[in-house]
Amino acid sequence: MPAKPGRAAPTPARVVEASPIVKWVGGKSRLLAQLLPRLPETYGRYYEPFAGGAAMFFRLAPEAAVLNDFNADLVATYRAIAGDTDAVIRRLELHRKHHAEKHYYEVRARWNDRSVSWSPVDRAAAFIYLNKTCYNGLWRVNRSGGFNVPMGRYVDPPICVPDALHAAGAVLARAELRSGDYRAAVADAGPGDFVYFDPPYDPVAPTANFTSYTRDAFGPDDQRALAGLARELVERGCRVMLSNSDTPFIRSLYRGFRVDRVQCARAINCNAAKRGDVDEVVVMGGY
């Protein structure tokens, strides 16, 4: 219907597609174009046991999902956003207003002070603020669990993007958010459910083994256990997809599965010259 004379036509509501709200090692945003065509055509509940930035989850925006990560602070942040997005935004706006080197290190020191009592919203906002302003967006903890990354040198870091946070919050509110071991996260997965594993990768070189977003490493025995779980899930009737490095070891673990090689651009590296494409595999079973 044309607009009446003297009255502007109504502006359509802007729909923002949900996307990751934190930068995370191994994030899949750059690989989605290659992963999406390889998804099962249909599935029931969606499971992502190694959520991280959860790019796949946000793109699919499933109606029924289980999102899990071993990093309890990350999951607590997702819970706070799902529960009260506006409150998190208000706290982030304060961080944006006061952002400076002094403020960054004050927030980092408070984050690492175990005697400090936080509200869920305040801690979530601090987590996002540190993630958005730390060096290279690299969330790293030391052996005692302390966040130890220096401030990054950004002109205008995206500390608070309300539309993106609201879009993410709407999708997160539909999911069951868990924090714990990946095996427990899929214990109730059943026939027809889809499980996407994005674990810490098998290192392609001795210096490539970065798993310090929690205090626990993920070694060869863990990779073997994960492969065994993937087989068990397929036998249960689940559809399974897994991402990992393209190494002989990983290929040997998934014999009998469909294994496709893909190339992915790596964004997190202290040396910008080493942020090029790397070979990965996408493993599929049960469909």
PDB file of C-alpha atoms in Angstrom:
ATOM      1  CA  MET A   1       0.000   0.000   0.000  1.00  0.00           C
ATOM      2  CA  PRO A   2       1.498   3.382  -0.971  1.00  0.00           C
ATOM      3  CA  ALA A   3       2.181   5.866   1.802  1.00  0.00           C
ATOM      4  CA  LYS A   4      -0.402   8.613   2.334  1.00  0.00           C
ATOM      5  CA  PRO A   5       0.565  12.066   1.065  1.00  0.00           C
ATOM      6  CA  GLY A   6       2.721  13.911   3.556  1.00  0.00           C
ATOM      7  CA  ARG A   7       3.572  10.779   5.523  1.00  0.00           C
ATOM      8  CA  ALA A   8       6.821   8.851   5.154  1.00  0.00           C
ATOM      9  CA  ALA A   9       6.640   5.179   4.245  1.00  0.00           C
ATOM     10  CA  PRO A  10       7.235   2.892   7.250  1.00  0.00           C
ATOM     11  CA  THR A  11      10.780   1.657   7.683  1.00  0.00           C
ATOM     12  CA  PRO A  12      11.050  -2.144   7.733  1.00  0.00           C
ATOM     13  CA  ALA A  13      12.366  -3.610  10.974  1.00  0.00           C
ATOM     14  CA  ARG A  14      16.050  -4.429  10.744  1.00  0.00           C
ATOM     15  CA  VAL A  15      16.813  -8.073  11.462  1.00  0.00           C
ATOM     16  CA  VAL A  16      20.340  -8.743  12.689  1.00  0.00           C
ATOM     17  CA  GLU A  17      21.649 -12.264  12.182  1.00  0.00           C
ATOM     18  CA  ALA A  18      23.243 -13.677  15.324  1.00  0.00           C
ATOM     19  CA  SER A  19      27.022 -14.042  15.251  1.00  0.00           C
ATOM     20  CA  PRO A  20      29.830 -14.653  17.777  1.00  0.00           C
ATOM     21  CA  ILE A  21      30.088 -12.015  20.495  1.00  0.00           C
ATOM     22  CA  VAL A  22      33.609 -12.961  21.590  1.00  0.00           C
ATOM     23  CA  LYS A  23      36.768 -13.665  19.652  1.00  0.00           C
ATOM     24  CA  TRP A  24      37.989 -17.183  20.358  1.00  0.00           C
ATOM     25  CA  VAL A  25      40.882 -19.352  19.272  1.00  0.00           C
ATOM     26  CA  GLY A  26      39.727 -21.667  16.478  1.00  0.00           C
ATOM     27  CA  GLY A  27      36.560 -19.684  15.771  1.00  0.00           C
ATOM     28  CA  LYS A  28      34.636 -20.995  12.773  1.00  0.00           C
ATOM     29  CA  SER A  29      33.239 -17.806  11.237  1.00  0.00           C
ATOM     30  CA  ARG A  30      35.743 -17.983   8.376  1.00  0.00           C
ATOM     31  CA  LEU A  31      34.987 -21.648   7.718  1.00  0.00           C
ATOM     32  CA  LEU A  32      31.183 -21.573   7.774  1.00  0.00           C
ATOM     33  CA  ALA A  33      30.882 -21.279   4.008  1.00  0.00           C
ATOM     34  CA  GLN A  34      32.590 -24.670   3.739  1.00  0.00           C
ATOM     35  CA  LEU A  35      30.856 -26.289   6.710  1.00  0.00           C
ATOM     36  CA  LEU A  36      27.240 -25.373   5.967  1.00  0.00           C
ATOM     37  CA  PRO A  37      26.972 -27.349   2.688  1.00  0.00           C
ATOM     38  CA  ARG A  38      28.203 -30.417   4.595  1.00  0.00           C
ATOM     39  CA  LEU A  39      25.516 -30.321   7.292  1.00  0.00           C
ATOM     40  CA  PRO A  40      22.893 -33.066   7.521  1.00  0.00           C
ATOM     41  CA  GLU A  41      19.683 -32.130   5.725  1.00  0.00           C
ATOM     42  CA  THR A  42      17.592 -32.716   8.832  1.00  0.00           C
ATOM     43  CA  TYR A  43      18.309 -33.230  12.499  1.00  0.00           C
ATOM     44  CA  GLY A  44      16.672 -33.018  15.908  1.00  0.00           C
ATOM     45  CA  ARG A  45      18.467 -31.362  18.777  1.00  0.00           C
ATOM     46  CA  TYR A  46      21.735 -29.539  18.063  1.00  0.00           C
ATOM     47  CA  TYR A  47      24.752 -30.184  20.318  1.00  0.00           C
ATOM     48  CA  GLU A  48      28.009 -28.233  20.393  1.00  0.00           C
ATOM     49  CA  PRO A  49      30.225 -29.616  23.195  1.00  0.00           C
ATOM     50  CA  PHE A  50      33.232 -27.326  22.503  1.00  0.00           C
ATOM     51  CA  ALA A  51      31.318 -24.084  21.998  1.00  0.00           C
ATOM     52  CA  GLY A  52      34.021 -21.399  22.115  1.00  0.00           C
ATOM     53  CA  GLY A  53      32.764 -18.506  20.005  1.00  0.00           C
ATOM     54  CA  ALA A  54      29.916 -20.773  18.768  1.00  0.00           C
ATOM     55  CA  ALA A  55      29.862 -19.459  15.188  1.00  0.00           C
ATOM     56  CA  MET A  56      28.042 -22.554  13.902  1.00  0.00           C
ATOM     57  CA  PHE A  57      25.436 -22.351  16.663  1.00  0.00           C
ATOM     58  CA  PHE A  58      24.730 -18.682  16.028  1.00  0.00           C
ATOM     59  CA  ARG A  59      24.457 -19.176  12.263  1.00  0.00           C
ATOM     60  CA  LEU A  60      22.054 -22.116  12.581  1.00  0.00           C
ATOM     61  CA  ALA A  61      20.052 -20.490  15.415  1.00  0.00           C
ATOM     62  CA  PRO A  62      18.494 -23.869  16.307  1.00  0.00           C
ATOM     63  CA  GLU A  63      15.196 -24.078  18.139  1.00  0.00           C
ATOM     64  CA  ALA A  64      16.512 -26.857  20.395  1.00  0.00           C
ATOM     65  CA  ALA A  65      20.188 -26.919  21.343  1.00  0.00           C
ATOM     66  CA  VAL A  66      22.757 -27.828  23.976  1.00  0.00           C
ATOM     67  CA  LEU A  67      25.741 -25.481  24.081  1.00  0.00           C
ATOM     68  CA  ASN A  68      28.664 -26.537  26.276  1.00  0.00           C
ATOM     69  CA  ASP A  69      32.177 -25.370  27.009  1.00  0.00           C
ATOM     70  CA  PHE A  70      34.736 -26.327  29.642  1.00  0.00           C
ATOM     71  CA  ASN A  71      35.476 -22.632  30.206  1.00  0.00           C
ATOM     72  CA  ALA A  72      32.987 -21.755  32.942  1.00  0.00           C
ATOM     73  CA  ASP A  73      33.511 -17.992  32.527  1.00  0.00           C
ATOM     74  CA  LEU A  74      32.556 -18.169  28.862  1.00  0.00           C
ATOM     75  CA  VAL A  75      29.374 -20.117  29.600  1.00  0.00           C
ATOM     76  CA  ALA A  76      28.501 -17.781  32.483  1.00  0.00           C
ATOM     77  CA  THR A  77      28.808 -14.893  30.030  1.00  0.00           C
ATOM     78  CA  TYR A  78      26.420 -16.600  27.623  1.00  0.00           C
ATOM     79  CA  ARG A  79      23.974 -17.202  30.479  1.00  0.00           C
ATOM     80  CA  ALA A  80      24.067 -13.551  31.528  1.00  0.00           C
ATOM     81  CA  ILE A  81      23.420 -12.364  27.977  1.00  0.00           C
ATOM     82  CA  ALA A  82      20.553 -14.826  27.573  1.00  0.00           C
ATOM     83  CA  GLY A  83      19.074 -13.766  30.903  1.00  0.00           C
ATOM     84  CA  ASP A  84      19.355  -9.965  30.747  1.00  0.00           C
ATOM     85  CA  THR A  85      20.920  -8.635  27.570  1.00  0.00           C
ATOM     86  CA  ASP A  86      20.067  -5.020  28.342  1.00  0.00           C
ATOM     87  CA  ALA A  87      21.823  -5.126  31.714  1.00  0.00           C
ATOM     88  CA  VAL A  88      25.003  -6.490  30.103  1.00  0.00           C
ATOM     89  CA  ILE A  89      24.811  -3.751  27.469  1.00  0.00           C
ATOM     90  CA  ARG A  90      24.536  -1.042  30.139  1.00  0.00           C
ATOM     91  CA  ARG A  91      27.676  -2.330  31.892  1.00  0.00           C
ATOM     92  CA  LEU A  92      29.548  -2.605  28.597  1.00  0.00           C
ATOM     93  CA  GLU A  93      28.655   0.979  27.735  1.00  0.00           C
ATOM     94  CA  LEU A  94      30.382   2.042  30.956  1.00  0.00           C
ATOM     95  CA  HIS A  95      33.492   0.065  29.988  1.00  0.00           C
ATOM     96  CA  ARG A  96      33.398   1.650  26.534  1.00  0.00           C
ATOM     97  CA  LYS A  97      33.141   5.123  28.055  1.00  0.00           C
ATOM     98  CA  HIS A  98      36.089   4.570  30.412  1.00  0.00           C
ATOM     99  CA  HIS A  99      38.268   2.466  28.103  1.00  0.00           C
ATOM    100  CA  ALA A 100      41.939   3.365  28.504  1.00  0.00           C
ATOM    101  CA  GLU A 101      45.103   1.557  29.501  1.00  0.00           C
ATOM    102  CA  LYS A 102      44.537   2.317  33.184  1.00  0.00           C
ATOM    103  CA  HIS A 103      40.954   1.039  33.070  1.00  0.00           C
ATOM    104  CA  TYR A 104      41.952  -2.135  31.224  1.00  0.00           C
ATOM    105  CA  TYR A 105      44.550  -3.148  33.798  1.00  0.00           C
ATOM    106  CA  GLU A 106      42.243  -2.252  36.679  1.00  0.00           C
ATOM    107  CA  VAL A 107      39.541  -4.536  35.251  1.00  0.00           C
ATOM    108  CA  ARG A 108      42.086  -7.285  34.583  1.00  0.00           C
ATOM    109  CA  ALA A 109      43.430  -7.073  38.153  1.00  0.00           C
ATOM    110  CA  ARG A 110      39.922  -7.187  39.573  1.00  0.00           C
ATOM    111  CA  TRP A 111      39.088 -10.146  37.313  1.00  0.00           C
ATOM    112  CA  ASN A 112      42.038 -12.090  38.720  1.00  0.00           C
ATOM    113  CA  ASP A 113      41.322 -11.158  42.354  1.00  0.00           C
ATOM    114  CA  ARG A 114      39.462 -14.136  43.781  1.00  0.00           C
ATOM    115  CA  SER A 115      38.298 -12.121  46.784  1.00  0.00           C
ATOM    116  CA  VAL A 116      36.148  -9.900  44.541  1.00  0.00           C
ATOM    117  CA  SER A 117      32.441 -10.700  44.478  1.00  0.00           C
ATOM    118  CA  TRP A 118      30.791 -10.174  41.087  1.00  0.00           C
ATOM    119  CA  SER A 119      27.210 -10.154  39.936  1.00  0.00           C
ATOM    120  CA  PRO A 120      26.697 -12.410  36.872  1.00  0.00           C
ATOM    121  CA  VAL A 121      26.039  -9.343  34.711  1.00  0.00           C
ATOM    122  CA  ASP A 122      29.130  -7.448  35.898  1.00  0.00           C
ATOM    123  CA  ARG A 123      31.384 -10.455  35.371  1.00  0.00           C
ATOM    124  CA  ALA A 124      29.949 -11.101  31.904  1.00  0.00           C
ATOM    125  CA  ALA A 125      30.528  -7.479  30.904  1.00  0.00           C
ATOM    126  CA  ALA A 126      34.100  -7.605  32.223  1.00  0.00           C
ATOM    127  CA  PHE A 127      34.724 -10.835  30.291  1.00  0.00           C
ATOM    128  CA  ILE A 128      33.502  -9.307  27.038  1.00  0.00           C
ATOM    129  CA  TYR A 129      35.381  -6.054  27.663  1.00  0.00           C
ATOM    130  CA  LEU A 130      38.681  -7.847  28.275  1.00  0.00           C
ATOM    131  CA  ASN A 131      38.120 -10.109  25.270  1.00  0.00           C
ATOM    132  CA  LYS A 132      37.389  -7.177  22.961  1.00  0.00           C
ATOM    133  CA  THR A 133      40.334  -5.052  24.113  1.00  0.00           C
ATOM    134  CA  CYS A 134      43.103  -7.537  24.929  1.00  0.00           C
ATOM    135  CA  TYR A 135      46.034  -8.159  22.608  1.00  0.00           C
ATOM    136  CA  ASN A 136      44.880  -9.915  19.435  1.00  0.00           C
ATOM    137  CA  GLY A 137      41.609 -10.932  21.107  1.00  0.00           C
ATOM    138  CA  LEU A 138      43.475 -13.843  22.665  1.00  0.00           C
ATOM    139  CA  TRP A 139      41.854 -15.203  25.825  1.00  0.00           C
ATOM    140  CA  ARG A 140      44.673 -16.947  27.673  1.00  0.00           C
ATOM    141  CA  VAL A 141      45.030 -18.054  31.274  1.00  0.00           C
ATOM    142  CA  ASN A 142      48.124 -19.137  33.204  1.00  0.00           C
ATOM    143  CA  ARG A 143      48.536 -22.278  35.305  1.00  0.00           C
ATOM    144  CA  SER A 144      46.755 -20.691  38.246  1.00  0.00           C
ATOM    145  CA  GLY A 145      43.828 -19.652  36.059  1.00  0.00           C
ATOM    146  CA  GLY A 146      44.711 -15.958  35.886  1.00  0.00           C
ATOM    147  CA  PHE A 147      43.972 -13.991  32.725  1.00  0.00           C
ATOM    148  CA  ASN A 148      47.346 -12.582  31.685  1.00  0.00           C
ATOM    149  CA  VAL A 149      46.982 -10.983  28.240  1.00  0.00           C
ATOM    150  CA  PRO A 150      48.148  -7.346  27.859  1.00  0.00           C
ATOM    151  CA  MET A 151      45.957  -4.660  26.360  1.00  0.00           C
ATOM    152  CA  GLY A 152      45.778  -4.519  22.581  1.00  0.00           C
ATOM    153  CA  ARG A 153      46.422  -1.375  20.590  1.00  0.00           C
ATOM    154  CA  TYR A 154      43.094  -0.738  18.892  1.00  0.00           C
ATOM    155  CA  VAL A 155      41.785   2.590  17.626  1.00  0.00           C
ATOM    156  CA  ASP A 156      38.107   1.841  18.259  1.00  0.00           C
ATOM    157  CA  PRO A 157      37.494  -1.677  19.625  1.00  0.00           C
ATOM    158  CA  PRO A 158      33.883  -2.947  19.317  1.00  0.00           C
ATOM    159  CA  ILE A 159      33.331  -3.108  23.070  1.00  0.00           C
ATOM    160  CA  CYS A 160      29.551  -2.818  22.928  1.00  0.00           C
ATOM    161  CA  VAL A 161      27.414  -3.575  19.854  1.00  0.00           C
ATOM    162  CA  PRO A 162      23.825  -3.639  21.160  1.00  0.00           C
ATOM    163  CA  ASP A 163      22.189  -5.102  18.034  1.00  0.00           C
ATOM    164  CA  ALA A 164      24.663  -7.984  17.946  1.00  0.00           C
ATOM    165  CA  LEU A 165      24.228  -8.667  21.659  1.00  0.00           C
ATOM    166  CA  HIS A 166      20.437  -8.679  21.372  1.00  0.00           C
ATOM    167  CA  ALA A 167      20.572 -11.061  18.397  1.00  0.00           C
ATOM    168  CA  ALA A 168      22.927 -13.390  20.262  1.00  0.00           C
ATOM    169  CA  GLY A 169      20.861 -13.190  23.437  1.00  0.00           C
ATOM    170  CA  ALA A 170      17.690 -14.238  21.618  1.00  0.00           C
ATOM    171  CA  VAL A 171      19.370 -17.372  20.247  1.00  0.00           C
ATOM    172  CA  LEU A 172      21.147 -18.199  23.516  1.00  0.00           C
ATOM    173  CA  ALA A 173      17.858 -17.953  25.414  1.00  0.00           C
ATOM    174  CA  ARG A 174      16.548 -20.948  23.435  1.00  0.00           C
ATOM    175  CA  ALA A 175      19.542 -23.148  24.263  1.00  0.00           C
ATOM    176  CA  GLU A 176      20.430 -25.251  27.260  1.00  0.00           C
ATOM    177  CA  LEU A 177      23.793 -23.885  28.409  1.00  0.00           C
ATOM    178  CA  ARG A 178      26.158 -26.319  30.082  1.00  0.00           C
ATOM    179  CA  SER A 179      29.705 -26.032  31.399  1.00  0.00           C
ATOM    180  CA  GLY A 180      31.686 -29.211  31.823  1.00  0.00           C
ATOM    181  CA  ASP A 181      33.263 -32.180  30.130  1.00  0.00           C
ATOM    182  CA  TYR A 182      32.361 -32.698  26.479  1.00  0.00           C
ATOM    183  CA  ARG A 183      31.384 -36.323  27.114  1.00  0.00           C
ATOM    184  CA  ALA A 184      28.797 -35.365  29.706  1.00  0.00           C
ATOM    185  CA  ALA A 185      27.474 -32.678  27.359  1.00  0.00           C
ATOM    186  CA  VAL A 186      26.340 -35.271  24.797  1.00  0.00           C
ATOM    187  CA  ALA A 187      25.294 -38.007  27.218  1.00  0.00           C
ATOM    188  CA  ASP A 188      21.628 -37.478  26.355  1.00  0.00           C
ATOM    189  CA  ALA A 189      22.087 -37.103  22.571  1.00  0.00           C
ATOM    190  CA  GLY A 190      19.833 -39.543  20.763  1.00  0.00           C
ATOM    191  CA  PRO A 191      18.807 -40.780  17.313  1.00  0.00           C
ATOM    192  CA  GLY A 192      18.495 -37.964  14.799  1.00  0.00           C
ATOM    193  CA  ASP A 193      20.322 -35.396  16.925  1.00  0.00           C
ATOM    194  CA  PHE A 194      23.252 -33.504  15.388  1.00  0.00           C
ATOM    195  CA  VAL A 195      26.545 -33.144  17.249  1.00  0.00           C
ATOM    196  CA  TYR A 196      29.197 -30.713  16.013  1.00  0.00           C
ATOM    197  CA  PHE A 197      32.600 -31.181  17.647  1.00  0.00           C
ATOM    198  CA  ASP A 198      35.128 -28.343  17.377  1.00  0.00           C
ATOM    199  CA  PRO A 199      37.792 -29.522  19.848  1.00  0.00           C
ATOM    200  CA  PRO A 200      41.264 -28.138  20.492  1.00  0.00           C
ATOM    201  CA  TYR A 201      43.160 -29.150  17.366  1.00  0.00           C
ATOM    202  CA  ASP A 202      45.884 -31.723  16.986  1.00  0.00           C
ATOM    203  CA  PRO A 203      49.037 -29.571  16.632  1.00  0.00           C
ATOM    204  CA  VAL A 204      50.594 -29.544  13.175  1.00  0.00           C
ATOM    205  CA  ALA A 205      53.894 -28.421  14.762  1.00  0.00           C
ATOM    206  CA  PRO A 206      55.257 -28.407  18.331  1.00  0.00           C
ATOM    207  CA  THR A 207      54.642 -24.650  18.661  1.00  0.00           C
ATOM    208  CA  ALA A 208      51.080 -24.866  17.336  1.00  0.00           C
ATOM    209  CA  ASN A 209      49.545 -26.458  20.419  1.00  0.00           C
ATOM    210  CA  PHE A 210      47.493 -23.605  21.873  1.00  0.00           C
ATOM    211  CA  THR A 211      44.930 -24.791  24.434  1.00  0.00           C
ATOM    212  CA  SER A 212      45.452 -22.184  27.138  1.00  0.00           C
ATOM    213  CA  TYR A 213      41.926 -20.755  27.099  1.00  0.00           C
ATOM    214  CA  THR A 214      41.494 -23.127  30.054  1.00  0.00           C
ATOM    215  CA  ARG A 215      44.173 -24.599  32.310  1.00  0.00           C
ATOM    216  CA  ASP A 216      43.754 -28.085  30.845  1.00  0.00           C
ATOM    217  CA  ALA A 217      45.545 -29.310  27.732  1.00  0.00           C
ATOM    218  CA  PHE A 218      43.976 -31.605  25.117  1.00  0.00           C
ATOM    219  CA  GLY A 219      46.510 -34.218  24.061  1.00  0.00           C
ATOM    220  CA  PRO A 220      46.656 -37.366  21.890  1.00  0.00           C
ATOM    221  CA  ASP A 221      44.814 -39.516  24.429  1.00  0.00           C
ATOM    222  CA  ASP A 222      42.006 -36.952  24.481  1.00  0.00           C
ATOM    223  CA  GLN A 223      41.832 -37.019  20.684  1.00  0.00           C
ATOM    224  CA  ARG A 224      41.552 -40.820  20.773  1.00  0.00           C
ATOM    225  CA  ALA A 225      38.795 -40.652  23.377  1.00  0.00           C
ATOM    226  CA  LEU A 226      36.928 -38.096  21.288  1.00  0.00           C
ATOM    227  CA  ALA A 227      37.131 -40.296  18.188  1.00  0.00           C
ATOM    228  CA  GLY A 228      35.755 -43.191  20.208  1.00  0.00           C
ATOM    229  CA  LEU A 229      32.864 -41.033  21.387  1.00  0.00           C
ATOM    230  CA  ALA A 230      32.137 -39.940  17.815  1.00  0.00           C
ATOM    231  CA  ARG A 231      31.831 -43.598  16.782  1.00  0.00           C
ATOM    232  CA  GLU A 232      29.588 -44.310  19.759  1.00  0.00           C
ATOM    233  CA  LEU A 233      27.300 -41.421  18.836  1.00  0.00           C
ATOM    234  CA  VAL A 234      26.994 -42.629  15.245  1.00  0.00           C
ATOM    235  CA  GLU A 235      26.089 -46.092  16.533  1.00  0.00           C
ATOM    236  CA  ARG A 236      23.456 -44.369  18.697  1.00  0.00           C
ATOM    237  CA  GLY A 237      21.893 -42.892  15.567  1.00  0.00           C
ATOM    238  CA  CYS A 238      23.294 -39.380  15.887  1.00  0.00           C
ATOM    239  CA  ARG A 239      24.620 -37.304  13.011  1.00  0.00           C
ATOM    240  CA  VAL A 240      28.184 -36.201  13.764  1.00  0.00           C
ATOM    241  CA  MET A 241      30.454 -33.533  12.289  1.00  0.00           C
ATOM    242  CA  LEU A 242      33.933 -32.729  13.589  1.00  0.00           C
ATOM    243  CA  SER A 243      36.613 -30.194  12.700  1.00  0.00           C
ATOM    244  CA  ASN A 244      40.317 -30.759  13.298  1.00  0.00           C
ATOM    245  CA  SER A 245      43.787 -30.361  11.823  1.00  0.00           C
ATOM    246  CA  ASP A 246      44.618 -32.302   8.692  1.00  0.00           C
ATOM    247  CA  THR A 247      47.279 -34.543  10.225  1.00  0.00           C
ATOM    248  CA  PRO A 248      48.013 -38.248   9.665  1.00  0.00           C
ATOM    249  CA  PHE A 249      47.126 -38.892  13.307  1.00  0.00           C
ATOM    250  CA  ILE A 250      43.648 -37.379  13.007  1.00  0.00           C
ATOM    251  CA  ARG A 251      42.975 -39.128   9.710  1.00  0.00           C
ATOM    252  CA  SER A 252      43.955 -42.453  11.293  1.00  0.00           C
ATOM    253  CA  LEU A 253      41.452 -41.915  14.109  1.00  0.00           C
ATOM    254  CA  TYR A 254      38.521 -41.411  11.754  1.00  0.00           C
ATOM    255  CA  ARG A 255      38.933 -44.236   9.265  1.00  0.00           C
ATOM    256  CA  GLY A 256      35.496 -45.246   8.065  1.00  0.00           C
ATOM    257  CA  PHE A 257      34.111 -41.712   8.356  1.00  0.00           C
ATOM    258  CA  ARG A 258      33.802 -39.303   5.460  1.00  0.00           C
ATOM    259  CA  VAL A 259      36.813 -36.979   5.751  1.00  0.00           C
ATOM    260  CA  ASP A 260      37.016 -33.836   3.583  1.00  0.00           C
ATOM    261  CA  ARG A 261      39.974 -31.479   3.418  1.00  0.00           C
ATOM    262  CA  VAL A 262      39.176 -27.763   3.630  1.00  0.00           C
ATOM    263  CA  GLN A 263      41.286 -24.631   3.901  1.00  0.00           C
ATOM    264  CA  CYS A 264      40.780 -22.110   6.667  1.00  0.00           C
ATOM    265  CA  ALA A 265      42.315 -18.698   7.292  1.00  0.00           C
ATOM    266  CA  ARG A 266      43.821 -18.463  10.757  1.00  0.00           C
ATOM    267  CA  ALA A 267      43.309 -15.033  12.342  1.00  0.00           C
ATOM    268  CA  ILE A 268      45.011 -15.442  15.739  1.00  0.00           C
ATOM    269  CA  ASN A 269      48.795 -15.414  15.573  1.00  0.00           C
ATOM    270  CA  CYS A 270      51.237 -12.969  17.116  1.00  0.00           C
ATOM    271  CA  ASN A 271      52.989 -12.836  13.733  1.00  0.00           C
ATOM    272  CA  ALA A 272      50.617 -11.382  11.129  1.00  0.00           C
ATOM    273  CA  ALA A 273      52.676 -12.978   8.348  1.00  0.00           C
ATOM    274  CA  LYS A 274      51.699 -16.415   9.692  1.00  0.00           C
ATOM    275  CA  ARG A 275      47.940 -15.866   9.575  1.00  0.00           C
ATOM    276  CA  GLY A 276      47.510 -17.575   6.206  1.00  0.00           C
ATOM    277  CA  ASP A 277      45.426 -20.537   5.077  1.00  0.00           C
ATOM    278  CA  VAL A 278      45.920 -23.897   6.745  1.00  0.00           C
ATOM    279  CA  ASP A 279      44.570 -27.324   5.851  1.00  0.00           C
ATOM    280  CA  GLU A 280      41.882 -28.768   8.089  1.00  0.00           C
ATOM    281  CA  VAL A 281      39.555 -31.737   7.906  1.00  0.00           C
ATOM    282  CA  VAL A 282      35.807 -31.965   8.284  1.00  0.00           C
ATOM    283  CA  VAL A 283      34.802 -35.400   9.554  1.00  0.00           C
ATOM    284  CA  MET A 284      31.238 -36.626   9.029  1.00  0.00           C
ATOM    285  CA  GLY A 285      29.401 -39.726  10.170  1.00  0.00           C
ATOM    286  CA  GLY A 286      25.856 -40.982  10.559  1.00  0.00           C
ATOM    287  CA  TYR A 287      24.476 -39.196   7.499  1.00  0.00           C
TER     288      TYR A 287
END
